[in-house]
PDB file of C-alpha atoms in Angstrom:
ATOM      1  CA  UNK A  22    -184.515-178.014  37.843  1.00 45.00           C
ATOM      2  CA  UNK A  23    -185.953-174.647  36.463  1.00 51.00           C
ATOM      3  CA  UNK A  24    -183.843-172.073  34.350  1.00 54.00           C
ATOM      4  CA  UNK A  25    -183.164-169.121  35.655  1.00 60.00           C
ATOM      5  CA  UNK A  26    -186.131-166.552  34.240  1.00 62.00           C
ATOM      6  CA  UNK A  27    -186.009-163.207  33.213  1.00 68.00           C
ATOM      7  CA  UNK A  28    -189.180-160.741  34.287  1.00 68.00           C
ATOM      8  CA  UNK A  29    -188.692-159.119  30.689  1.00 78.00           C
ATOM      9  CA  UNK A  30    -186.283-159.729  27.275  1.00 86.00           C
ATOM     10  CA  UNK A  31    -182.478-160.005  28.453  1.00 88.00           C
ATOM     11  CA  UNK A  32    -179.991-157.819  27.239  1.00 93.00           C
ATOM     12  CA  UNK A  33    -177.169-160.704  26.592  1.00 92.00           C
ATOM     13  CA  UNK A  34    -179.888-163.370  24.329  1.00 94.00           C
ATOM     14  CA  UNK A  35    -179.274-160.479  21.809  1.00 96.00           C
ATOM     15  CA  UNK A  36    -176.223-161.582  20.099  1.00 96.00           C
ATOM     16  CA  UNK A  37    -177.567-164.668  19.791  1.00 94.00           C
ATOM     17  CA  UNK A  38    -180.360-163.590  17.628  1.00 95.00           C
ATOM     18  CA  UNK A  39    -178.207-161.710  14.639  1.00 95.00           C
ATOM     19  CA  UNK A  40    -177.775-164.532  12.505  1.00 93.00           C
ATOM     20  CA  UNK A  41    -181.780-165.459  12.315  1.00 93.00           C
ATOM     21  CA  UNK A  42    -182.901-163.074   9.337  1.00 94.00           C
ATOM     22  CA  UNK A  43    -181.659-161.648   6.867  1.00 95.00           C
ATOM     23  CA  UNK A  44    -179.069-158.661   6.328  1.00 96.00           C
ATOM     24  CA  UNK A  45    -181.045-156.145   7.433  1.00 96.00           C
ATOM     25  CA  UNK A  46    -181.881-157.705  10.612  1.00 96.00           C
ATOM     26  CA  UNK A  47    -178.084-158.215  11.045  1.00 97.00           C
ATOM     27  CA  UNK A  48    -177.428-154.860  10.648  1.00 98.00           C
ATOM     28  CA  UNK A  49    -179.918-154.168  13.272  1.00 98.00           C
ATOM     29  CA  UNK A  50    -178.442-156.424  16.125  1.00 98.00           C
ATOM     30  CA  UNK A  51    -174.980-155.267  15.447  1.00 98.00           C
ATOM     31  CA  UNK A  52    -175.845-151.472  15.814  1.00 98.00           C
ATOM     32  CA  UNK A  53    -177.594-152.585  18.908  1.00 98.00           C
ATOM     33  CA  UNK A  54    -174.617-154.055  20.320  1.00 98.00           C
ATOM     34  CA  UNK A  55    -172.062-151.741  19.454  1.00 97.00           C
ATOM     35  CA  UNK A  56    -174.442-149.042  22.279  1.00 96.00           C
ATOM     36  CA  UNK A  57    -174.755-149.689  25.825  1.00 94.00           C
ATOM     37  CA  UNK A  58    -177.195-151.832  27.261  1.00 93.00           C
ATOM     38  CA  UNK A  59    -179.071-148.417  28.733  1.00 92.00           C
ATOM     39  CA  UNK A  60    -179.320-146.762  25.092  1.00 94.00           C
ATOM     40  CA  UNK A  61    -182.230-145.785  23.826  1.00 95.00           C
ATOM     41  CA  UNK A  62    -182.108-148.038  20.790  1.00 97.00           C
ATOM     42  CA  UNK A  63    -180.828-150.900  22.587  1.00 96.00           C
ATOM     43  CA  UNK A  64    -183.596-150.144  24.804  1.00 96.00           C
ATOM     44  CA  UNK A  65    -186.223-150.228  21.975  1.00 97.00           C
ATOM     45  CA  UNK A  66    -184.345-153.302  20.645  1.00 96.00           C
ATOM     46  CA  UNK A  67    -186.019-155.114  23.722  1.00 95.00           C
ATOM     47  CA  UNK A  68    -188.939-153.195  24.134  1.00 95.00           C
ATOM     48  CA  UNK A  69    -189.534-155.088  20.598  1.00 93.00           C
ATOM     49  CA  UNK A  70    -188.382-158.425  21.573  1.00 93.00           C
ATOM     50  CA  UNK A  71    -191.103-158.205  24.224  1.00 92.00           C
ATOM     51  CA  UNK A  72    -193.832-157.614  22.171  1.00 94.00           C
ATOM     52  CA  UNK A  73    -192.845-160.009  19.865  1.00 91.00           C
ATOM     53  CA  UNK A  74    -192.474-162.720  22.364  1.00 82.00           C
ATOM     54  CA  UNK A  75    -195.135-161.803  24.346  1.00 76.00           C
ATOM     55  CA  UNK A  76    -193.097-161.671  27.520  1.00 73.00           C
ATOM     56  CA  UNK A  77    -195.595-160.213  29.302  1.00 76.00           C
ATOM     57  CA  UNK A  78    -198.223-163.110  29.318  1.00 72.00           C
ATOM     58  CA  UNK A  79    -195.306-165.202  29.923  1.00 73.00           C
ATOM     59  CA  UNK A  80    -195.467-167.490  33.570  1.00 68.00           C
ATOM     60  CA  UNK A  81    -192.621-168.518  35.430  1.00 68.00           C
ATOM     61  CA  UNK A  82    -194.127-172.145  35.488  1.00 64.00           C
ATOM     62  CA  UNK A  83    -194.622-172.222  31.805  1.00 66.00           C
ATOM     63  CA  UNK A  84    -193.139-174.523  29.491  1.00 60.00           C
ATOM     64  CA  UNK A  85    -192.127-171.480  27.767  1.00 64.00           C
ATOM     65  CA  UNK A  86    -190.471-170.060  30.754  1.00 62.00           C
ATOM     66  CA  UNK A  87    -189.325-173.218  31.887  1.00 67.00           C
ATOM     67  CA  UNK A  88    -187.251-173.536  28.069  1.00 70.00           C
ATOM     68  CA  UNK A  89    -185.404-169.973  28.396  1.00 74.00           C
ATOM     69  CA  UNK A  90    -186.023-166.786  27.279  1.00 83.00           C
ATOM     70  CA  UNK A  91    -183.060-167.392  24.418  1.00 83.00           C
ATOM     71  CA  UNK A  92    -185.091-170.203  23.612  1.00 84.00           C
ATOM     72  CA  UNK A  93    -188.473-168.395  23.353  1.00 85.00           C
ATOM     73  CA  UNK A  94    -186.529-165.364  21.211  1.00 87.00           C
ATOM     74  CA  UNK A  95    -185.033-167.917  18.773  1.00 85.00           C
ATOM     75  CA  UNK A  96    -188.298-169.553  18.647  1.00 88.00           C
ATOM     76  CA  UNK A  97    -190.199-166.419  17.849  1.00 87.00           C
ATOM     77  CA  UNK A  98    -188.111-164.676  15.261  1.00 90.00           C
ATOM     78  CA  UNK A  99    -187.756-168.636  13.270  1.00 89.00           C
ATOM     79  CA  UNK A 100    -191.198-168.638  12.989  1.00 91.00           C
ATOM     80  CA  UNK A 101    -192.287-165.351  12.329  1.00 90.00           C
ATOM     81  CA  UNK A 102    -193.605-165.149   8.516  1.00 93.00           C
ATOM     82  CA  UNK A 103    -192.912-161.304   8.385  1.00 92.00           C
ATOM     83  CA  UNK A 104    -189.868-160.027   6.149  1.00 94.00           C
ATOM     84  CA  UNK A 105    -187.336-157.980   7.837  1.00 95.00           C
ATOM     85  CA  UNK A 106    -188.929-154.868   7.111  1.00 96.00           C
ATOM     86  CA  UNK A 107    -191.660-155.045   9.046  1.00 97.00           C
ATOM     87  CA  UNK A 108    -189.453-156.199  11.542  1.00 96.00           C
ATOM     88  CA  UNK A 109    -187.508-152.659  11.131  1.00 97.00           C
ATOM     89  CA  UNK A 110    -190.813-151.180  11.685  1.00 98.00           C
ATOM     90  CA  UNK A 111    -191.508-152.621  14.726  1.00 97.00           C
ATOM     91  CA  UNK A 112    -188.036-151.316  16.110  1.00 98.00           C
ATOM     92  CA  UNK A 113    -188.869-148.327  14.686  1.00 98.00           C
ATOM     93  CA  UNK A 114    -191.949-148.149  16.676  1.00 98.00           C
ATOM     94  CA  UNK A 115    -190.564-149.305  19.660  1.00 97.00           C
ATOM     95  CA  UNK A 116    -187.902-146.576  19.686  1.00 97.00           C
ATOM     96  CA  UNK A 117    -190.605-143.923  18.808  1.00 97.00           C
ATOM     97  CA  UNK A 118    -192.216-145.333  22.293  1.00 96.00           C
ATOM     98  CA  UNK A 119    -189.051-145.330  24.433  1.00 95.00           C
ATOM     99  CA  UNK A 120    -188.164-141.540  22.845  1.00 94.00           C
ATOM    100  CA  UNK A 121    -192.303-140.593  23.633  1.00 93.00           C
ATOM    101  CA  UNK A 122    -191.655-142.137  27.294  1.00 90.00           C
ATOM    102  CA  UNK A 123    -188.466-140.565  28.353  1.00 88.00           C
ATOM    103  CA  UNK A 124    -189.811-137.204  26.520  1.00 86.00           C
ATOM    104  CA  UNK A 125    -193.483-137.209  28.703  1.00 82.00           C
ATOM    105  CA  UNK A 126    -191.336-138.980  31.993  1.00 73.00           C
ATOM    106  CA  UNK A 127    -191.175-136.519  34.811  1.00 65.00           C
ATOM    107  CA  UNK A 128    -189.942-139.578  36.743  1.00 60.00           C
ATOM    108  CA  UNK A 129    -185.948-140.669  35.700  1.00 55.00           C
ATOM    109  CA  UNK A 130    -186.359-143.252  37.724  1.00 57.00           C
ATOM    110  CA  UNK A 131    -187.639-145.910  35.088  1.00 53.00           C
ATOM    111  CA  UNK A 132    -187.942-149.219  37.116  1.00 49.00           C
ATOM    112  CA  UNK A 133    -191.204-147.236  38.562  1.00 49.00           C
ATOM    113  CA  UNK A 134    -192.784-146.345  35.049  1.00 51.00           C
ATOM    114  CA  UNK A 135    -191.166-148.955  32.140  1.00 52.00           C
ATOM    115  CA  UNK A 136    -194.565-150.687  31.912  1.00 51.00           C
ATOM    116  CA  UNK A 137    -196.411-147.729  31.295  1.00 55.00           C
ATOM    117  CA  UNK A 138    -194.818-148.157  27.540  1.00 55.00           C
ATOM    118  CA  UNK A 139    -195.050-151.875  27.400  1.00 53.00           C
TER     119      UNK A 139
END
């Protein structure tokens, strides 16, 4: 009845997002995916996707929710009137959070902390 629901972005909707802009944003998702899922920029790569989507307003019992988070990311990026540069800044932003976090974090355990950067 209900798709299974992510609490935040999902690591594996990424590869299906690389064909939905332009070369640049290509470029982007396949750096992304050549790193491990725990890298930094992969990290940033969904810190982005989050604030893009707005995952965090998102309910389990939405329609939204209810569709997929694949759904919601294709969704998002089709519709979003930006060019892929400002896209590239907000991934460049991201990572500059993730790098601040992990710089400031006493804490390596991040499962206790990620929101603080959200």
């Amino acid at each position: 009845m209900y798709t299974a629901n992510e609490l935040l972005f999902p690591y594996y909707v990424i590869p299906s997002l690389k064909k939905l802009r332009g070369p640049q944003w290509r470029a982007l998702v396949e750096r992304v995916l050549s790193l491990p899922e725990t890298h930094e920029e992969t990290l940033a790569f969904m810190l982005m996707m989050i604030r893009l989507n707005g995952c965090m307003a998102c309910e389990t019992d939405s329609y939204r929710a209810m569709r997929g988070c694949a759904a919601c990311a294709l969704q998002t990026l089709r519709r979003y009137r930006g060019d892929d540069t400002e896209l590239l800044e907000f991934y460049e932003q991201a990572l500059e959070d993730v790098r601040n976090f992990a710089r400031h974090s006493t804490d390596v355990t991040y499962n206790q902390n990620i929101l603080e950067i959200l």
